[in-house]
Amino acid sequence: MGEMGLRERKKQRMYQDVSDIAVRLFLERGFDAVSVAEVAAAAGISKPTLFRYFPAKEDLVLHRIADHETEAARVADGEADPVDALRRHFLAGLERRDPVTGLNDHPGVLAFHRLLYGTPSLVARAYAHQERSEAALAEALGGDLAARLAAAQIIAVQRVLALENWRRIAAGEPVAEVAPDAVAAAERAFRRLAEGLPELRGQGM
């Protein structure tokens, strides 16, 4: 058990280290200007080894948000009111300035988001990430068509809220000024979700 745990930790460290090296190179020179071979060389591994960890070049960047892929599903799973649980979770993310909410002005976070949203192939890959988030949440909500429709709405709301926050901050607005609007927008959006998805309440009881 201990050996397997160590092996898994080493594997996760490899993922993180290679992703960090790749993102640094992409930020310095642009995503399209850096080859996978250059990333592998900078990381001290072979190109085939890199592709065993990251099947696509875009995955080197998306690894940074990979742990959020099943976040909504984990939050909603077993909750009597999953929409309210997700609302509270999103608001808590705003409060702690979680980068995934877009409400973060750290230079590194802003640079990463510019790379992500400014590169068409990364935007396309991010949609695949969103689809997997929807699928995981739909499964947590019951897995039927109604659950899939609800999951699509919830994930879309979270994405649009975060993108709006990031756009305002990237345009130069201070976090302190954006924050109250971000909270109010999230409250309105989740209230409308709750009104439109009353069938979800009580399902986790």
mmCIF file with all atom_site columns, C-alpha atoms in Angstrom, residues 17-193:
data_model
loop_
_atom_site.group_PDB
_atom_site.id
_atom_site.type_symbol
_atom_site.label_atom_id
_atom_site.label_alt_id
_atom_site.label_comp_id
_atom_site.label_asym_id
_atom_site.label_entity_id
_atom_site.label_seq_id
_atom_site.pdbx_PDB_ins_code
_atom_site.Cartn_x
_atom_site.Cartn_y
_atom_site.Cartn_z
_atom_site.occupancy
_atom_site.B_iso_or_equiv
_atom_site.pdbx_formal_charge
_atom_site.auth_seq_id
_atom_site.auth_comp_id
_atom_site.auth_asym_id
_atom_site.auth_atom_id
_atom_site.pdbx_PDB_model_num
ATOM 1   C CA . ASP A 1 17  ? 6.312   19.374 -13.029 1.00 0.00 ? 17  ASP A CA 1
ATOM 2   C CA . VAL A 1 18  ? 5.918   18.782 -16.766 1.00 0.00 ? 18  VAL A CA 1
ATOM 3   C CA . SER A 1 19  ? 2.755   20.891 -16.894 1.00 0.00 ? 19  SER A CA 1
ATOM 4   C CA . ASP A 1 20  ? 4.474   23.751 -15.032 1.00 0.00 ? 20  ASP A CA 1
ATOM 5   C CA . ILE A 1 21  ? 7.438   23.672 -17.418 1.00 0.00 ? 21  ILE A CA 1
ATOM 6   C CA . ALA A 1 22  ? 5.139   23.642 -20.441 1.00 0.00 ? 22  ALA A CA 1
ATOM 7   C CA . VAL A 1 23  ? 2.974   26.511 -19.198 1.00 0.00 ? 23  VAL A CA 1
ATOM 8   C CA . ARG A 1 24  ? 6.077   28.589 -18.457 1.00 0.00 ? 24  ARG A CA 1
ATOM 9   C CA . LEU A 1 25  ? 7.359   28.062 -22.008 1.00 0.00 ? 25  LEU A CA 1
ATOM 10  C CA . PHE A 1 26  ? 3.944   28.781 -23.515 1.00 0.00 ? 26  PHE A CA 1
ATOM 11  C CA . LEU A 1 27  ? 3.629   32.003 -21.525 1.00 0.00 ? 27  LEU A CA 1
ATOM 12  C CA . GLU A 1 28  ? 7.105   33.105 -22.572 1.00 0.00 ? 28  GLU A CA 1
ATOM 13  C CA . ARG A 1 29  ? 6.848   32.305 -26.279 1.00 0.00 ? 29  ARG A CA 1
ATOM 14  C CA . GLY A 1 30  ? 3.241   31.484 -27.139 1.00 0.00 ? 30  GLY A CA 1
ATOM 15  C CA . PHE A 1 31  ? 1.451   28.154 -27.297 1.00 0.00 ? 31  PHE A CA 1
ATOM 16  C CA . ASP A 1 32  ? 1.908   27.597 -31.033 1.00 0.00 ? 32  ASP A CA 1
ATOM 17  C CA . ALA A 1 33  ? 5.575   28.629 -30.980 1.00 0.00 ? 33  ALA A CA 1
ATOM 18  C CA . VAL A 1 34  ? 6.636   25.870 -28.574 1.00 0.00 ? 34  VAL A CA 1
ATOM 19  C CA . SER A 1 35  ? 6.782   22.257 -29.772 1.00 0.00 ? 35  SER A CA 1
ATOM 20  C CA . VAL A 1 36  ? 6.057   19.190 -27.703 1.00 0.00 ? 36  VAL A CA 1
ATOM 21  C CA . ALA A 1 37  ? 9.646   18.081 -28.324 1.00 0.00 ? 37  ALA A CA 1
ATOM 22  C CA . GLU A 1 38  ? 10.896  21.324 -26.737 1.00 0.00 ? 38  GLU A CA 1
ATOM 23  C CA . VAL A 1 39  ? 8.707   20.778 -23.683 1.00 0.00 ? 39  VAL A CA 1
ATOM 24  C CA . ALA A 1 40  ? 9.967   17.199 -23.347 1.00 0.00 ? 40  ALA A CA 1
ATOM 25  C CA . ALA A 1 41  ? 13.589  18.350 -23.616 1.00 0.00 ? 41  ALA A CA 1
ATOM 26  C CA . ALA A 1 42  ? 13.069  21.071 -21.013 1.00 0.00 ? 42  ALA A CA 1
ATOM 27  C CA . ALA A 1 43  ? 11.458  18.508 -18.690 1.00 0.00 ? 43  ALA A CA 1
ATOM 28  C CA . GLY A 1 44  ? 14.280  16.009 -19.232 1.00 0.00 ? 44  GLY A CA 1
ATOM 29  C CA . ILE A 1 45  ? 12.052  13.281 -20.635 1.00 0.00 ? 45  ILE A CA 1
ATOM 30  C CA . SER A 1 46  ? 11.507  11.759 -24.057 1.00 0.00 ? 46  SER A CA 1
ATOM 31  C CA . LYS A 1 47  ? 8.681   12.830 -26.344 1.00 0.00 ? 47  LYS A CA 1
ATOM 32  C CA . PRO A 1 48  ? 7.027   9.355  -26.166 1.00 0.00 ? 48  PRO A CA 1
ATOM 33  C CA . THR A 1 49  ? 7.166   9.547  -22.358 1.00 0.00 ? 49  THR A CA 1
ATOM 34  C CA . LEU A 1 50  ? 5.527   12.969 -22.410 1.00 0.00 ? 50  LEU A CA 1
ATOM 35  C CA . PHE A 1 51  ? 2.708   11.651 -24.586 1.00 0.00 ? 51  PHE A CA 1
ATOM 36  C CA . ARG A 1 52  ? 2.114   8.816  -22.126 1.00 0.00 ? 52  ARG A CA 1
ATOM 37  C CA . TYR A 1 53  ? 1.303   11.451 -19.522 1.00 0.00 ? 53  TYR A CA 1
ATOM 38  C CA . PHE A 1 54  ? -0.350  14.002 -21.817 1.00 0.00 ? 54  PHE A CA 1
ATOM 39  C CA . PRO A 1 55  ? -2.081  12.567 -24.924 1.00 0.00 ? 55  PRO A CA 1
ATOM 40  C CA . ALA A 1 56  ? -2.408  16.030 -26.500 1.00 0.00 ? 56  ALA A CA 1
ATOM 41  C CA . LYS A 1 57  ? -0.311  19.198 -26.336 1.00 0.00 ? 57  LYS A CA 1
ATOM 42  C CA . GLU A 1 58  ? -3.320  21.087 -24.986 1.00 0.00 ? 58  GLU A CA 1
ATOM 43  C CA . ASP A 1 59  ? -3.487  18.728 -21.999 1.00 0.00 ? 59  ASP A CA 1
ATOM 44  C CA . LEU A 1 60  ? -0.207  20.203 -20.764 1.00 0.00 ? 60  LEU A CA 1
ATOM 45  C CA . VAL A 1 61  ? -2.148  23.395 -20.042 1.00 0.00 ? 61  VAL A CA 1
ATOM 46  C CA . LEU A 1 62  ? -5.527  21.931 -19.075 1.00 0.00 ? 62  LEU A CA 1
ATOM 47  C CA . HIS A 1 63  ? -3.846  19.812 -16.387 1.00 0.00 ? 63  HIS A CA 1
ATOM 48  C CA . ARG A 1 64  ? -3.974  22.887 -14.156 1.00 0.00 ? 64  ARG A CA 1
ATOM 49  C CA . ILE A 1 65  ? -7.769  22.726 -14.016 1.00 0.00 ? 65  ILE A CA 1
ATOM 50  C CA . ALA A 1 66  ? -8.122  18.947 -14.292 1.00 0.00 ? 66  ALA A CA 1
ATOM 51  C CA . ASP A 1 67  ? -8.884  18.587 -10.589 1.00 0.00 ? 67  ASP A CA 1
ATOM 52  C CA . HIS A 1 68  ? -11.994 20.757 -11.079 1.00 0.00 ? 68  HIS A CA 1
ATOM 53  C CA . GLU A 1 69  ? -13.450 18.363 -13.643 1.00 0.00 ? 69  GLU A CA 1
ATOM 54  C CA . THR A 1 70  ? -15.534 16.425 -11.120 1.00 0.00 ? 70  THR A CA 1
ATOM 55  C CA . GLU A 1 71  ? -15.814 19.215 -8.545  1.00 0.00 ? 71  GLU A CA 1
ATOM 56  C CA . ALA A 1 72  ? -19.468 20.034 -9.190  1.00 0.00 ? 72  ALA A CA 1
ATOM 57  C CA . ALA A 1 73  ? -20.366 16.351 -9.058  1.00 0.00 ? 73  ALA A CA 1
ATOM 58  C CA . ARG A 1 74  ? -18.582 15.929 -5.727  1.00 0.00 ? 74  ARG A CA 1
ATOM 59  C CA . VAL A 1 75  ? -20.347 18.971 -4.269  1.00 0.00 ? 75  VAL A CA 1
ATOM 60  C CA . ALA A 1 76  ? -23.818 17.926 -5.462  1.00 0.00 ? 76  ALA A CA 1
ATOM 61  C CA . ASP A 1 77  ? -23.602 14.198 -4.776  1.00 0.00 ? 77  ASP A CA 1
ATOM 62  C CA . GLY A 1 78  ? -26.107 13.123 -2.117  1.00 0.00 ? 78  GLY A CA 1
ATOM 63  C CA . GLU A 1 79  ? -27.279 16.662 -1.367  1.00 0.00 ? 79  GLU A CA 1
ATOM 64  C CA . ALA A 1 80  ? -30.977 17.215 -0.670  1.00 0.00 ? 80  ALA A CA 1
ATOM 65  C CA . ASP A 1 81  ? -30.719 20.518 -2.575  1.00 0.00 ? 81  ASP A CA 1
ATOM 66  C CA . PRO A 1 82  ? -27.807 20.194 -5.023  1.00 0.00 ? 82  PRO A CA 1
ATOM 67  C CA . VAL A 1 83  ? -28.365 23.606 -6.631  1.00 0.00 ? 83  VAL A CA 1
ATOM 68  C CA . ASP A 1 84  ? -28.116 25.320 -3.258  1.00 0.00 ? 84  ASP A CA 1
ATOM 69  C CA . ALA A 1 85  ? -25.024 23.265 -2.390  1.00 0.00 ? 85  ALA A CA 1
ATOM 70  C CA . LEU A 1 86  ? -23.398 24.397 -5.641  1.00 0.00 ? 86  LEU A CA 1
ATOM 71  C CA . ARG A 1 87  ? -24.461 27.989 -4.995  1.00 0.00 ? 87  ARG A CA 1
ATOM 72  C CA . ARG A 1 88  ? -22.823 27.963 -1.579  1.00 0.00 ? 88  ARG A CA 1
ATOM 73  C CA . HIS A 1 89  ? -19.717 26.325 -3.014  1.00 0.00 ? 89  HIS A CA 1
ATOM 74  C CA . PHE A 1 90  ? -19.393 28.932 -5.765  1.00 0.00 ? 90  PHE A CA 1
ATOM 75  C CA . LEU A 1 91  ? -19.903 31.796 -3.312  1.00 0.00 ? 91  LEU A CA 1
ATOM 76  C CA . ALA A 1 92  ? -17.237 30.301 -1.034  1.00 0.00 ? 92  ALA A CA 1
ATOM 77  C CA . GLY A 1 93  ? -14.919 30.186 -4.043  1.00 0.00 ? 93  GLY A CA 1
ATOM 78  C CA . LEU A 1 94  ? -15.555 33.870 -4.691  1.00 0.00 ? 94  LEU A CA 1
ATOM 79  C CA . GLU A 1 95  ? -14.858 34.641 -1.039  1.00 0.00 ? 95  GLU A CA 1
ATOM 80  C CA . ARG A 1 96  ? -11.450 32.935 -1.117  1.00 0.00 ? 96  ARG A CA 1
ATOM 81  C CA . ARG A 1 97  ? -10.671 34.307 -4.603  1.00 0.00 ? 97  ARG A CA 1
ATOM 82  C CA . ASP A 1 98  ? -10.414 30.858 -6.142  1.00 0.00 ? 98  ASP A CA 1
ATOM 83  C CA . PRO A 1 99  ? -8.970  31.299 -9.669  1.00 0.00 ? 99  PRO A CA 1
ATOM 84  C CA . VAL A 1 100 ? -11.633 28.969 -11.065 1.00 0.00 ? 100 VAL A CA 1
ATOM 85  C CA . THR A 1 101 ? -14.270 31.616 -10.260 1.00 0.00 ? 101 THR A CA 1
ATOM 86  C CA . GLY A 1 102 ? -12.393 34.204 -12.317 1.00 0.00 ? 102 GLY A CA 1
ATOM 87  C CA . LEU A 1 103 ? -12.231 36.517 -9.298  1.00 0.00 ? 103 LEU A CA 1
ATOM 88  C CA . ASN A 1 104 ? -8.454  36.605 -8.923  1.00 0.00 ? 104 ASN A CA 1
ATOM 89  C CA . ASP A 1 105 ? -5.973  39.256 -10.029 1.00 0.00 ? 105 ASP A CA 1
ATOM 90  C CA . HIS A 1 106 ? -2.705  37.445 -9.355  1.00 0.00 ? 106 HIS A CA 1
ATOM 91  C CA . PRO A 1 107 ? -0.444  38.114 -12.360 1.00 0.00 ? 107 PRO A CA 1
ATOM 92  C CA . GLY A 1 108 ? 0.219   34.412 -12.844 1.00 0.00 ? 108 GLY A CA 1
ATOM 93  C CA . VAL A 1 109 ? -3.486  33.606 -12.832 1.00 0.00 ? 109 VAL A CA 1
ATOM 94  C CA . LEU A 1 110 ? -4.275  36.392 -15.299 1.00 0.00 ? 110 LEU A CA 1
ATOM 95  C CA . ALA A 1 111 ? -1.465  35.262 -17.594 1.00 0.00 ? 111 ALA A CA 1
ATOM 96  C CA . PHE A 1 112 ? -2.708  31.679 -17.495 1.00 0.00 ? 112 PHE A CA 1
ATOM 97  C CA . HIS A 1 113 ? -6.252  32.734 -18.341 1.00 0.00 ? 113 HIS A CA 1
ATOM 98  C CA . ARG A 1 114 ? -5.005  34.903 -21.221 1.00 0.00 ? 114 ARG A CA 1
ATOM 99  C CA . LEU A 1 115 ? -3.146  31.866 -22.547 1.00 0.00 ? 115 LEU A CA 1
ATOM 100 C CA . LEU A 1 116 ? -6.192  29.625 -22.111 1.00 0.00 ? 116 LEU A CA 1
ATOM 101 C CA . TYR A 1 117 ? -8.852  31.940 -23.539 1.00 0.00 ? 117 TYR A CA 1
ATOM 102 C CA . GLY A 1 118 ? -6.575  33.419 -26.185 1.00 0.00 ? 118 GLY A CA 1
ATOM 103 C CA . THR A 1 119 ? -5.588  30.132 -27.845 1.00 0.00 ? 119 THR A CA 1
ATOM 104 C CA . PRO A 1 120 ? -8.310  28.577 -30.029 1.00 0.00 ? 120 PRO A CA 1
ATOM 105 C CA . SER A 1 121 ? -7.096  24.986 -29.615 1.00 0.00 ? 121 SER A CA 1
ATOM 106 C CA . LEU A 1 122 ? -7.055  25.405 -25.831 1.00 0.00 ? 122 LEU A CA 1
ATOM 107 C CA . VAL A 1 123 ? -10.567 26.864 -25.862 1.00 0.00 ? 123 VAL A CA 1
ATOM 108 C CA . ALA A 1 124 ? -11.742 23.835 -27.852 1.00 0.00 ? 124 ALA A CA 1
ATOM 109 C CA . ARG A 1 125 ? -10.019 21.466 -25.429 1.00 0.00 ? 125 ARG A CA 1
ATOM 110 C CA . ALA A 1 126 ? -11.576 23.322 -22.492 1.00 0.00 ? 126 ALA A CA 1
ATOM 111 C CA . TYR A 1 127 ? -15.012 22.561 -23.927 1.00 0.00 ? 127 TYR A CA 1
ATOM 112 C CA . ALA A 1 128 ? -14.169 18.862 -23.731 1.00 0.00 ? 128 ALA A CA 1
ATOM 113 C CA . HIS A 1 129 ? -13.288 19.440 -20.069 1.00 0.00 ? 129 HIS A CA 1
ATOM 114 C CA . GLN A 1 130 ? -16.678 21.134 -19.624 1.00 0.00 ? 130 GLN A CA 1
ATOM 115 C CA . GLU A 1 131 ? -18.475 18.211 -21.256 1.00 0.00 ? 131 GLU A CA 1
ATOM 116 C CA . ARG A 1 132 ? -16.832 15.788 -18.833 1.00 0.00 ? 132 ARG A CA 1
ATOM 117 C CA . SER A 1 133 ? -17.836 18.050 -15.934 1.00 0.00 ? 133 SER A CA 1
ATOM 118 C CA . GLU A 1 134 ? -21.414 17.986 -17.198 1.00 0.00 ? 134 GLU A CA 1
ATOM 119 C CA . ALA A 1 135 ? -21.361 14.205 -17.523 1.00 0.00 ? 135 ALA A CA 1
ATOM 120 C CA . ALA A 1 136 ? -20.031 13.731 -13.989 1.00 0.00 ? 136 ALA A CA 1
ATOM 121 C CA . LEU A 1 137 ? -22.579 16.142 -12.532 1.00 0.00 ? 137 LEU A CA 1
ATOM 122 C CA . ALA A 1 138 ? -25.406 14.539 -14.506 1.00 0.00 ? 138 ALA A CA 1
ATOM 123 C CA . GLU A 1 139 ? -24.451 11.167 -13.063 1.00 0.00 ? 139 GLU A CA 1
ATOM 124 C CA . ALA A 1 140 ? -24.490 12.625 -9.544  1.00 0.00 ? 140 ALA A CA 1
ATOM 125 C CA . LEU A 1 141 ? -27.947 14.068 -10.223 1.00 0.00 ? 141 LEU A CA 1
ATOM 126 C CA . GLY A 1 142 ? -29.409 10.762 -11.359 1.00 0.00 ? 142 GLY A CA 1
ATOM 127 C CA . GLY A 1 143 ? -28.083 10.169 -14.850 1.00 0.00 ? 143 GLY A CA 1
ATOM 128 C CA . ASP A 1 144 ? -31.337 10.505 -16.805 1.00 0.00 ? 144 ASP A CA 1
ATOM 129 C CA . LEU A 1 145 ? -32.198 13.089 -19.463 1.00 0.00 ? 145 LEU A CA 1
ATOM 130 C CA . ALA A 1 146 ? -33.536 15.553 -16.892 1.00 0.00 ? 146 ALA A CA 1
ATOM 131 C CA . ALA A 1 147 ? -30.277 15.244 -14.966 1.00 0.00 ? 147 ALA A CA 1
ATOM 132 C CA . ARG A 1 148 ? -28.220 15.837 -18.104 1.00 0.00 ? 148 ARG A CA 1
ATOM 133 C CA . LEU A 1 149 ? -30.236 18.928 -18.981 1.00 0.00 ? 149 LEU A CA 1
ATOM 134 C CA . ALA A 1 150 ? -29.863 20.273 -15.440 1.00 0.00 ? 150 ALA A CA 1
ATOM 135 C CA . ALA A 1 151 ? -26.127 19.582 -15.399 1.00 0.00 ? 151 ALA A CA 1
ATOM 136 C CA . ALA A 1 152 ? -25.652 21.411 -18.703 1.00 0.00 ? 152 ALA A CA 1
ATOM 137 C CA . GLN A 1 153 ? -27.421 24.489 -17.322 1.00 0.00 ? 153 GLN A CA 1
ATOM 138 C CA . ILE A 1 154 ? -25.482 24.486 -14.046 1.00 0.00 ? 154 ILE A CA 1
ATOM 139 C CA . ILE A 1 155 ? -22.048 24.057 -15.621 1.00 0.00 ? 155 ILE A CA 1
ATOM 140 C CA . ALA A 1 156 ? -22.846 26.735 -18.211 1.00 0.00 ? 156 ALA A CA 1
ATOM 141 C CA . VAL A 1 157 ? -23.866 29.185 -15.484 1.00 0.00 ? 157 VAL A CA 1
ATOM 142 C CA . GLN A 1 158 ? -20.650 28.595 -13.556 1.00 0.00 ? 158 GLN A CA 1
ATOM 143 C CA . ARG A 1 159 ? -18.564 29.040 -16.716 1.00 0.00 ? 159 ARG A CA 1
ATOM 144 C CA . VAL A 1 160 ? -20.265 32.282 -17.760 1.00 0.00 ? 160 VAL A CA 1
ATOM 145 C CA . LEU A 1 161 ? -20.027 33.759 -14.259 1.00 0.00 ? 161 LEU A CA 1
ATOM 146 C CA . ALA A 1 162 ? -16.312 32.959 -14.047 1.00 0.00 ? 162 ALA A CA 1
ATOM 147 C CA . LEU A 1 163 ? -15.626 34.269 -17.539 1.00 0.00 ? 163 LEU A CA 1
ATOM 148 C CA . GLU A 1 164 ? -17.378 37.560 -16.796 1.00 0.00 ? 164 GLU A CA 1
ATOM 149 C CA . ASN A 1 165 ? -15.318 38.017 -13.629 1.00 0.00 ? 165 ASN A CA 1
ATOM 150 C CA . TRP A 1 166 ? -12.085 37.293 -15.482 1.00 0.00 ? 166 TRP A CA 1
ATOM 151 C CA . ARG A 1 167 ? -12.921 39.633 -18.365 1.00 0.00 ? 167 ARG A CA 1
ATOM 152 C CA . ARG A 1 168 ? -13.580 42.554 -16.027 1.00 0.00 ? 168 ARG A CA 1
ATOM 153 C CA . ILE A 1 169 ? -10.426 41.979 -14.021 1.00 0.00 ? 169 ILE A CA 1
ATOM 154 C CA . ALA A 1 170 ? -8.336  41.433 -17.175 1.00 0.00 ? 170 ALA A CA 1
ATOM 155 C CA . ALA A 1 171 ? -9.684  44.773 -18.412 1.00 0.00 ? 171 ALA A CA 1
ATOM 156 C CA . GLY A 1 172 ? -8.207  46.449 -15.338 1.00 0.00 ? 172 GLY A CA 1
ATOM 157 C CA . GLU A 1 173 ? -11.050 46.594 -12.832 1.00 0.00 ? 173 GLU A CA 1
ATOM 158 C CA . PRO A 1 174 ? -9.934  46.006 -9.208  1.00 0.00 ? 174 PRO A CA 1
ATOM 159 C CA . VAL A 1 175 ? -11.047 42.778 -7.573  1.00 0.00 ? 175 VAL A CA 1
ATOM 160 C CA . ALA A 1 176 ? -12.584 44.756 -4.720  1.00 0.00 ? 176 ALA A CA 1
ATOM 161 C CA . GLU A 1 177 ? -14.914 46.495 -7.184  1.00 0.00 ? 177 GLU A CA 1
ATOM 162 C CA . VAL A 1 178 ? -15.791 43.365 -9.146  1.00 0.00 ? 178 VAL A CA 1
ATOM 163 C CA . ALA A 1 179 ? -16.422 41.189 -6.080  1.00 0.00 ? 179 ALA A CA 1
ATOM 164 C CA . PRO A 1 180 ? -19.823 42.630 -4.978  1.00 0.00 ? 180 PRO A CA 1
ATOM 165 C CA . ASP A 1 181 ? -21.160 42.379 -8.532  1.00 0.00 ? 181 ASP A CA 1
ATOM 166 C CA . ALA A 1 182 ? -19.798 38.832 -8.822  1.00 0.00 ? 182 ALA A CA 1
ATOM 167 C CA . VAL A 1 183 ? -21.592 37.769 -5.650  1.00 0.00 ? 183 VAL A CA 1
ATOM 168 C CA . ALA A 1 184 ? -24.849 39.431 -6.721  1.00 0.00 ? 184 ALA A CA 1
ATOM 169 C CA . ALA A 1 185 ? -24.670 37.877 -10.201 1.00 0.00 ? 185 ALA A CA 1
ATOM 170 C CA . ALA A 1 186 ? -24.020 34.431 -8.734  1.00 0.00 ? 186 ALA A CA 1
ATOM 171 C CA . GLU A 1 187 ? -26.944 34.771 -6.334  1.00 0.00 ? 187 GLU A CA 1
ATOM 172 C CA . ARG A 1 188 ? -29.272 35.786 -9.178  1.00 0.00 ? 188 ARG A CA 1
ATOM 173 C CA . ALA A 1 189 ? -28.062 33.044 -11.498 1.00 0.00 ? 189 ALA A CA 1
ATOM 174 C CA . PHE A 1 190 ? -28.376 30.273 -8.948  1.00 0.00 ? 190 PHE A CA 1
ATOM 175 C CA . ARG A 1 191 ? -31.784 31.554 -7.819  1.00 0.00 ? 191 ARG A CA 1
ATOM 176 C CA . ARG A 1 192 ? -32.994 31.258 -11.404 1.00 0.00 ? 192 ARG A CA 1
ATOM 177 C CA . LEU A 1 193 ? -31.496 27.779 -11.637 1.00 0.00 ? 193 LEU A CA 1
#
